[in-house]
mmCIF file of C-alpha atoms (C1' of nucleotides) in Angstrom:
data_model
loop_
_atom_site.group_PDB
_atom_site.id
_atom_site.type_symbol
_atom_site.label_atom_id
_atom_site.label_comp_id
_atom_site.label_asym_id
_atom_site.label_seq_id
_atom_site.Cartn_x
_atom_site.Cartn_y
_atom_site.Cartn_z
ATOM 1 C CA MET O 1402 46.510 59.615 -30.907
ATOM 2 C CA ILE O 1403 48.318 57.142 -32.526
ATOM 3 C CA ASP O 1404 52.231 57.290 -31.942
ATOM 4 C CA LYS O 1405 54.483 57.083 -35.077
ATOM 5 C CA SER O 1406 57.405 55.571 -33.309
ATOM 6 C CA LEU O 1407 56.282 52.007 -34.852
ATOM 7 C CA LEU O 1408 57.117 52.594 -38.411
ATOM 8 C CA THR O 1409 59.731 54.801 -38.252
ATOM 9 C CA GLY O 1410 62.085 54.186 -41.535
ATOM 10 C CA SER O 1411 59.126 53.558 -43.708
ATOM 11 C CA THR O 1412 58.938 57.230 -45.013
ATOM 12 C CA THR O 1413 61.481 56.872 -47.788
ATOM 13 C CA MET O 1414 59.550 53.557 -49.211
ATOM 14 C CA LEU O 1415 56.109 55.545 -49.039
ATOM 15 C CA ILE O 1416 57.621 58.582 -50.896
ATOM 16 C CA LEU O 1417 59.001 56.333 -53.765
ATOM 17 C CA LYS O 1418 55.605 54.107 -54.123
ATOM 18 C CA LEU O 1419 54.008 57.672 -54.748
ATOM 19 C CA LEU O 1420 56.398 58.944 -57.039
ATOM 20 C CA ASP O 1421 56.197 55.387 -58.872
ATOM 21 C CA GLU O 1422 52.705 56.279 -60.102
ATOM 22 C CA THR O 1423 53.269 59.658 -60.889
ATOM 23 C CA ASN O 1424 55.617 62.890 -60.528
ATOM 24 C CA MET O 1425 54.582 64.963 -57.466
ATOM 25 C CA TYR O 1426 56.022 67.996 -55.464
ATOM 26 C CA GLY O 1427 56.650 67.951 -51.825
ATOM 27 C CA TYR O 1428 53.215 69.125 -50.708
ATOM 28 C CA GLN O 1429 51.426 67.175 -52.595
ATOM 29 C CA MET O 1430 53.238 64.383 -51.295
ATOM 30 C CA ILE O 1431 52.004 65.298 -47.632
ATOM 31 C CA GLU O 1432 48.641 65.343 -48.677
ATOM 32 C CA GLU O 1433 48.537 62.190 -50.748
ATOM 33 C CA LEU O 1434 49.817 60.448 -47.851
ATOM 34 C CA ARG O 1435 47.366 61.802 -45.468
ATOM 35 C CA GLU O 1436 44.568 61.164 -47.727
ATOM 36 C CA LYS O 1437 45.086 57.733 -49.093
ATOM 37 C CA SER O 1438 45.842 56.624 -45.302
ATOM 38 C CA ASN O 1439 42.911 58.320 -43.972
ATOM 39 C CA ASN O 1440 44.942 60.450 -41.856
ATOM 40 C CA THR O 1441 47.129 57.674 -40.466
ATOM 41 C CA PHE O 1442 50.454 59.595 -41.702
ATOM 42 C CA GLU O 1443 50.833 62.823 -41.078
ATOM 43 C CA LEU O 1444 53.982 63.707 -42.635
ATOM 44 C CA LYS O 1445 55.997 66.960 -41.773
ATOM 45 C CA ALA O 1446 57.362 69.286 -44.024
ATOM 46 C CA GLY O 1447 60.531 69.503 -41.901
ATOM 47 C CA THR O 1448 60.781 65.712 -42.267
ATOM 48 C CA LEU O 1449 60.078 65.824 -46.152
ATOM 49 C CA TYR O 1450 61.828 68.198 -47.774
ATOM 50 C CA PRO O 1451 65.550 67.238 -46.219
ATOM 51 C CA LEU O 1452 64.571 63.666 -47.087
ATOM 52 C CA LEU O 1453 63.854 64.243 -50.657
ATOM 53 C CA HIS O 1454 66.935 66.296 -50.981
ATOM 54 C CA ILE O 1455 69.027 63.318 -49.927
ATOM 55 C CA LEU O 1456 66.976 61.103 -51.948
ATOM 56 C CA GLU O 1457 67.853 63.604 -54.866
ATOM 57 C CA GLN O 1458 71.879 63.146 -53.890
ATOM 58 C CA LYS O 1459 71.194 59.555 -53.967
ATOM 59 C CA LYS O 1460 70.304 59.721 -57.663
ATOM 60 C CA MET O 1461 66.649 57.930 -56.681
ATOM 61 C CA LEU O 1462 64.963 60.918 -57.557
ATOM 62 C CA THR O 1463 65.081 63.861 -59.991
ATOM 63 C CA SER O 1464 63.669 67.345 -59.744
ATOM 64 C CA TYR O 1465 62.292 70.180 -61.957
ATOM 65 C CA GLU O 1466 60.677 72.976 -61.292
ATOM 66 C CA GLU O 1467 57.389 74.103 -62.499
ATOM 67 C CA THR O 1468 55.148 76.932 -62.390
ATOM 68 C CA ALA O 1469 51.230 76.482 -62.311
ATOM 69 C CA ASP O 1470 48.918 78.706 -63.656
ATOM 70 C CA ASN O 1471 49.016 81.486 -61.431
ATOM 71 C CA THR O 1472 52.897 81.854 -61.111
ATOM 72 C CA ARG O 1473 53.462 79.937 -58.222
ATOM 73 C CA VAL O 1474 56.759 77.621 -58.245
ATOM 74 C CA ARG O 1475 56.424 74.101 -57.451
ATOM 75 C CA LYS O 1476 59.388 71.587 -57.257
ATOM 76 C CA TYR O 1477 58.374 68.349 -58.799
ATOM 77 C CA TYR O 1478 60.145 65.197 -58.211
ATOM 78 C CA SER O 1479 60.277 62.172 -60.567
ATOM 79 C CA ILE O 1480 61.590 58.608 -59.534
ATOM 80 C CA THR O 1481 64.869 57.238 -61.200
ATOM 81 C CA LYS O 1482 65.351 53.526 -62.166
ATOM 82 C CA THR O 1483 67.776 53.735 -58.789
ATOM 83 C CA GLY O 1484 64.922 54.770 -57.051
ATOM 84 C CA ARG O 1485 62.546 52.010 -58.163
ATOM 85 C CA LYS O 1486 65.186 49.490 -57.607
ATOM 86 C CA HIS O 1487 65.449 50.970 -53.926
ATOM 87 C CA LEU O 1488 61.612 50.374 -53.752
ATOM 88 C CA GLN O 1489 61.242 47.085 -54.507
ATOM 89 C CA GLU O 1490 63.814 45.931 -51.985
ATOM 90 C CA LYS O 1491 62.002 48.102 -49.556
ATOM 91 C CA LYS O 1492 59.021 46.382 -50.438
ATOM 92 C CA GLU O 1493 60.650 42.926 -50.065
ATOM 93 C CA GLU O 1494 61.982 44.074 -46.287
ATOM 94 C CA TRP O 1495 58.730 45.359 -45.874
ATOM 95 C CA LYS O 1496 57.049 41.869 -46.234
ATOM 96 C CA ILE O 1497 59.397 39.942 -44.461
ATOM 97 C CA TYR O 1498 59.625 42.161 -41.381
ATOM 98 C CA THR O 1499 55.665 42.190 -40.979
ATOM 99 C CA ALA O 1500 55.520 38.838 -41.835
ATOM 100 C CA ALA O 1501 57.801 38.129 -38.833
ATOM 101 C CA VAL O 1502 56.510 40.807 -36.520
ATOM 102 C CA ASN O 1503 52.704 39.102 -36.905
ATOM 103 C CA ASN O 1504 53.915 35.564 -37.008
ATOM 104 C CA LEU O 1505 55.210 36.659 -33.017
ATOM 105 C CA LEU O 1506 52.294 38.778 -31.871
ATOM 106 C CA GLY O 1507 49.975 35.644 -33.550
ATOM 107 C CA GLY O 1508 52.086 32.851 -32.436
ATOM 108 C CA ALA O 1509 52.614 30.795 -29.422
ATOM 109 C CA SER O 1510 48.678 30.656 -28.895
ATOM 110 C CA PHE O 1511 48.149 27.234 -29.387
ATOM 111 C CA GLY O 1512 44.575 26.432 -29.546
ATOM 112 C CA THR O 1513 43.412 29.279 -31.821
ATOM 113 C CA ILE O 1514 42.395 29.323 -35.229
ATOM 114 C CA MET R 1196 71.130 41.826 -45.838
ATOM 115 C CA ILE R 1197 67.790 43.087 -44.693
ATOM 116 C CA ASP R 1198 67.882 46.964 -43.349
ATOM 117 C CA LYS R 1199 66.186 47.075 -39.938
ATOM 118 C CA SER R 1200 65.428 50.971 -40.273
ATOM 119 C CA LEU R 1201 61.648 49.772 -41.633
ATOM 120 C CA LEU R 1202 60.448 49.032 -38.315
ATOM 121 C CA THR R 1203 62.399 50.759 -35.736
ATOM 122 C CA GLY R 1204 60.180 51.336 -32.798
ATOM 123 C CA SER R 1205 58.665 47.874 -32.926
ATOM 124 C CA THR R 1206 61.077 46.737 -30.468
ATOM 125 C CA THR R 1207 59.228 47.578 -27.045
ATOM 126 C CA MET R 1208 56.178 46.161 -28.480
ATOM 127 C CA LEU R 1209 57.600 42.517 -29.416
ATOM 128 C CA ILE R 1210 59.624 42.620 -25.814
ATOM 129 C CA LEU R 1211 56.336 42.943 -24.075
ATOM 130 C CA LYS R 1212 54.587 40.548 -26.261
ATOM 131 C CA LEU R 1213 57.414 37.907 -24.833
ATOM 132 C CA LEU R 1214 56.961 38.574 -21.509
ATOM 133 C CA ASP R 1215 53.033 38.548 -21.875
ATOM 134 C CA GLU R 1216 53.601 34.605 -22.680
ATOM 135 C CA THR R 1217 56.599 33.840 -20.053
ATOM 136 C CA ASN R 1218 58.872 35.885 -17.901
ATOM 137 C CA MET R 1219 62.313 36.070 -19.217
ATOM 138 C CA TYR R 1220 65.624 37.213 -18.925
ATOM 139 C CA GLY R 1221 67.379 39.534 -21.069
ATOM 140 C CA TYR R 1222 69.990 37.418 -23.132
ATOM 141 C CA GLN R 1223 66.558 34.835 -23.711
ATOM 142 C CA MET R 1224 64.863 37.581 -25.112
ATOM 143 C CA ILE R 1225 67.162 38.177 -27.830
ATOM 144 C CA GLU R 1226 67.320 34.583 -28.644
ATOM 145 C CA GLU R 1227 63.646 33.963 -28.659
ATOM 146 C CA LEU R 1228 63.321 36.880 -31.046
ATOM 147 C CA ARG R 1229 65.868 35.574 -33.021
ATOM 148 C CA GLU R 1230 64.496 32.182 -33.381
ATOM 149 C CA LYS R 1231 60.873 33.244 -33.679
ATOM 150 C CA SER R 1232 61.676 35.315 -36.442
ATOM 151 C CA ASN R 1233 64.005 33.102 -38.644
ATOM 152 C CA ASN R 1234 66.855 35.267 -38.271
ATOM 153 C CA THR R 1235 64.962 38.672 -39.454
ATOM 154 C CA PHE R 1236 65.364 40.252 -35.723
ATOM 155 C CA GLU R 1237 68.584 40.192 -34.598
ATOM 156 C CA LEU R 1238 68.233 42.606 -31.390
ATOM 157 C CA LYS R 1239 71.422 44.036 -29.865
ATOM 158 C CA ALA R 1240 72.360 43.773 -26.071
ATOM 159 C CA GLY R 1241 73.632 47.343 -26.256
ATOM 160 C CA THR R 1242 69.596 48.142 -27.459
ATOM 161 C CA LEU R 1243 67.758 45.766 -25.124
ATOM 162 C CA TYR R 1244 69.407 46.458 -21.652
ATOM 163 C CA PRO R 1245 68.969 50.122 -21.657
ATOM 164 C CA LEU R 1246 65.304 49.399 -22.920
ATOM 165 C CA LEU R 1247 64.419 47.005 -20.199
ATOM 166 C CA HIS R 1248 65.591 49.829 -17.551
ATOM 167 C CA ILE R 1249 63.339 52.497 -19.171
ATOM 168 C CA LEU R 1250 60.386 50.044 -19.709
ATOM 169 C CA GLU R 1251 60.941 49.043 -15.563
ATOM 170 C CA GLN R 1252 60.988 52.497 -14.708
ATOM 171 C CA LYS R 1253 57.781 53.214 -16.770
ATOM 172 C CA LYS R 1254 56.094 50.419 -14.644
ATOM 173 C CA MET R 1255 55.842 48.225 -17.873
ATOM 174 C CA LEU R 1256 58.315 45.383 -16.189
ATOM 175 C CA THR R 1257 59.170 44.170 -13.166
ATOM 176 C CA SER R 1258 62.383 42.249 -12.391
ATOM 177 C CA TYR R 1259 63.883 39.826 -9.917
ATOM 178 C CA GLU R 1260 67.212 37.983 -10.067
ATOM 179 C CA GLU R 1261 67.251 34.298 -10.080
ATOM 180 C CA THR R 1262 70.339 32.148 -9.687
ATOM 181 C CA ALA R 1263 70.686 29.148 -12.177
ATOM 182 C CA ASP R 1264 71.235 25.431 -11.270
ATOM 183 C CA ASN R 1265 75.281 26.566 -11.421
ATOM 184 C CA THR R 1266 75.441 30.274 -9.946
ATOM 185 C CA ARG R 1267 75.018 31.963 -12.919
ATOM 186 C CA VAL R 1268 72.504 35.198 -11.705
ATOM 187 C CA ARG R 1269 69.808 35.936 -14.317
ATOM 188 C CA LYS R 1270 67.623 38.988 -13.932
ATOM 189 C CA TYR R 1271 64.122 38.055 -15.050
ATOM 190 C CA TYR R 1272 61.675 40.416 -16.445
ATOM 191 C CA SER R 1273 57.907 40.361 -15.775
ATOM 192 C CA ILE R 1274 55.275 42.170 -17.220
ATOM 193 C CA THR R 1275 52.899 44.455 -15.225
ATOM 194 C CA LYS R 1276 49.136 45.139 -15.737
ATOM 195 C CA THR R 1277 50.531 48.557 -17.372
ATOM 196 C CA GLY R 1278 52.904 46.904 -19.687
ATOM 197 C CA ARG R 1279 49.717 44.731 -20.638
ATOM 198 C CA LYS R 1280 47.675 47.776 -21.238
ATOM 199 C CA HIS R 1281 50.879 49.096 -23.421
ATOM 200 C CA LEU R 1282 51.174 45.943 -25.462
ATOM 201 C CA GLN R 1283 47.368 46.310 -26.677
ATOM 202 C CA GLU R 1284 47.555 49.910 -27.636
ATOM 203 C CA LYS R 1285 50.719 49.153 -29.303
ATOM 204 C CA LYS R 1286 49.195 45.966 -31.056
ATOM 205 C CA GLU R 1287 46.448 48.155 -32.500
ATOM 206 C CA GLU R 1288 48.535 50.908 -33.623
ATOM 207 C CA TRP R 1289 50.593 48.397 -35.504
ATOM 208 C CA LYS R 1290 47.263 46.795 -36.921
ATOM 209 C CA ILE R 1291 46.148 50.631 -38.348
ATOM 210 C CA TYR R 1292 49.709 51.645 -39.417
ATOM 211 C CA THR R 1293 50.451 48.320 -41.490
ATOM 212 C CA ALA R 1294 47.009 47.804 -42.815
ATOM 213 C CA ALA R 1295 47.795 52.115 -44.059
ATOM 214 C CA VAL R 1296 51.229 51.055 -45.598
ATOM 215 C CA ASN R 1297 49.962 48.019 -46.964
ATOM 216 C CA ASN R 1298 46.813 49.770 -48.788
ATOM 217 C CA LEU R 1299 49.437 52.469 -49.906
ATOM 218 C CA LEU R 1300 51.651 49.790 -51.428
ATOM 219 C CA GLY R 1301 48.837 48.430 -53.485
ATOM 220 C CA GLY R 1302 46.504 46.350 -51.530
ATOM 221 C CA ALA R 1303 47.066 43.001 -50.335
ATOM 222 C CA SER R 1304 47.825 42.827 -46.757
ATOM 223 C CA PHE R 1305 50.765 40.511 -45.907
ATOM 224 C CA GLY R 1306 50.183 38.063 -42.615
ATOM 225 C CA THR R 1307 47.621 38.011 -40.283
ATOM 226 C CA ILE R 1308 47.247 38.940 -36.834
ATOM 227 C "C1'" DC L 995 41.266 96.108 -49.506
ATOM 228 C "C1'" DT L 996 43.360 93.989 -46.031
ATOM 229 C "C1'" DA L 997 44.209 90.755 -42.434
ATOM 230 C "C1'" DT L 998 44.649 86.250 -42.406
ATOM 231 C "C1'" DA L 999 44.998 81.239 -43.661
ATOM 232 C "C1'" DA L 1000 46.619 78.018 -46.946
ATOM 233 C "C1'" DT L 1001 50.208 76.903 -50.220
ATOM 234 C "C1'" DA L 1002 55.137 76.046 -50.784
ATOM 235 C "C1'" DT L 1003 59.890 75.526 -49.558
ATOM 236 C "C1'" DA L 1004 63.771 75.424 -46.433
ATOM 237 C "C1'" DT L 1005 66.963 74.650 -42.652
ATOM 238 C "C1'" DA L 1006 68.876 74.580 -37.278
ATOM 239 C "C1'" DG L 1007 68.314 72.367 -33.246
ATOM 240 C "C1'" DA L 1008 66.177 68.718 -30.279
ATOM 241 C "C1'" DA L 1009 64.144 64.333 -29.403
ATOM 242 C "C1'" DC L 1010 64.350 59.622 -29.670
ATOM 243 C "C1'" DA L 1011 65.530 54.461 -30.973
ATOM 244 C "C1'" DT L 1012 69.082 51.462 -32.426
ATOM 245 C "C1'" DC L 1013 73.740 50.725 -33.237
ATOM 246 C "C1'" DT L 1014 79.070 49.643 -32.209
ATOM 247 C "C1'" DA L 1015 82.746 49.310 -29.010
ATOM 248 C "C1'" DT L 1016 83.977 48.562 -24.760
ATOM 249 C "C1'" DA L 1017 83.912 46.731 -20.018
ATOM 250 C "C1'" DT L 1018 82.974 42.880 -16.686
ATOM 251 C "C1'" DA L 1019 82.482 38.089 -15.351
ATOM 252 C "C1'" DT L 1020 81.057 33.687 -15.031
ATOM 253 C "C1'" DG L 1021 80.569 28.506 -17.213
ATOM 254 C "C1'" DT L 1022 81.426 25.247 -20.795
ATOM 255 C "C1'" DC L 1023 84.520 22.704 -23.797
ATOM 256 C "C1'" DA L 1024 88.388 21.365 -26.468
ATOM 257 C "C1'" DT Q 675 93.873 26.990 -20.180
ATOM 258 C "C1'" DG Q 676 92.685 29.316 -24.144
ATOM 259 C "C1'" DA Q 677 88.790 30.318 -26.562
ATOM 260 C "C1'" DC Q 678 83.737 30.706 -27.014
ATOM 261 C "C1'" DA Q 679 78.945 31.170 -25.006
ATOM 262 C "C1'" DT Q 680 76.501 33.222 -21.600
ATOM 263 C "C1'" DA Q 681 74.718 37.117 -18.964
ATOM 264 C "C1'" DT Q 682 74.206 42.461 -17.919
ATOM 265 C "C1'" DA Q 683 75.923 47.064 -18.720
ATOM 266 C "C1'" DT Q 684 76.992 51.717 -20.313
ATOM 267 C "C1'" DA Q 685 79.054 55.542 -23.294
ATOM 268 C "C1'" DG Q 686 79.166 57.488 -27.491
ATOM 269 C "C1'" DA Q 687 78.126 57.727 -32.460
ATOM 270 C "C1'" DT Q 688 74.114 57.541 -36.057
ATOM 271 C "C1'" DG Q 689 69.928 57.691 -38.396
ATOM 272 C "C1'" DT Q 690 65.012 59.265 -38.473
ATOM 273 C "C1'" DT Q 691 61.491 62.237 -37.369
ATOM 274 C "C1'" DC Q 692 60.109 66.058 -34.913
ATOM 275 C "C1'" DT Q 693 59.375 71.082 -33.423
ATOM 276 C "C1'" DA Q 694 60.385 75.556 -34.348
ATOM 277 C "C1'" DT Q 695 61.271 79.311 -36.964
ATOM 278 C "C1'" DA Q 696 62.280 81.379 -41.944
ATOM 279 C "C1'" DT Q 697 60.127 82.927 -46.448
ATOM 280 C "C1'" DA Q 698 57.426 84.459 -50.102
ATOM 281 C "C1'" DT Q 699 53.346 83.681 -52.827
ATOM 282 C "C1'" DT Q 700 48.071 83.055 -53.435
ATOM 283 C "C1'" DA Q 701 43.347 82.885 -51.845
ATOM 284 C "C1'" DT Q 702 39.595 83.800 -48.891
ATOM 285 C "C1'" DA Q 703 36.837 85.883 -45.097
ATOM 286 C "C1'" DG Q 704 35.656 89.979 -42.760
#
DNA sequence: CTATAATATATAGAACATCTATATATGTCA
DNA sequence: TGACATATATAGATGTTCTATATATTATAG
C-alpha cells in the first residue's frame, strides 16, 4: 500500500480546489478525492472535519446547512475570495516544489535524454 | 516565502537520491539540496542529523568517519541495498501521487522524471 | 421488521516530520 | 582575536495526519 507521508501538506490545497469547482459537504469531499484520484487519496474523516473548521476560522471557507430530500442534514462549504487567493498561492508553490524534486530525481545523470 | 509544508515527507527520498549518486556527509547534503533546487529546499541541520541516525538504524545507510586535509572530521554516509530499494519505492509513490494531484488540479503535469 | 452497513459530522489523543533553539568544537579570514 | 563558516548533535515546540471513539440518521439485507 502506498505511503501517504510523501505529500502531507497538500490536503488543504486539494480541498480548496474541489470547492473552487462547486460547493460540497465534508463526506462528499472524501468520496470525490478518492474517485478523482483512482483511490490514491483516502482522506480520513478525522483529518477532514477539524481541517474544515480551521479553514472556516481562517475565512477561506464559509458554511451553511442544507437538508436533503430525506431530512438528512448536510453541512455545505463554499470557498471565499481569501480561499481562492490561498489556492492560487498553493498551486504556485506546488509547481515550484514538484519541479525542484523532479529536477533532483532526474538530474545529474548525464547521457540520458 | 514558500511554505515547505506542501511536501513534508519527501526529505528521506531526496537524501537517498543524493547518496545514490555519491557518498556524502550531512553538511554537504544540505548544501547540495539547496544548490540543486535553486534555493527551494533549505533543509535544516536539526531536521537532517536525527533523520540520518534513523535511516542508519533502519539499515538504509551506513556511515564512516573521514578526516579532511585539515583535521576536520566528517561523517560520511553511504546508501545500502535496502536504501536503494526504498528509494525506488519512494520514487514510484512520488510519480503516482504527483500525477494524482496534477490530475485533480486540472491536468498538465509539471516537470518530468 | 430488525440487524447491519452506509451516510454524516465531530473530538481526543497518538504518531510522525520538521522546525527553532541551543550546544559544542574546529577552521578560516579580516 | 573576533566573527563567521564548517560540522555534528539533541531537546522541545509546532503542525499535519492518523486511529479510535462517539453520535445520529437512512438504506439495505436477511
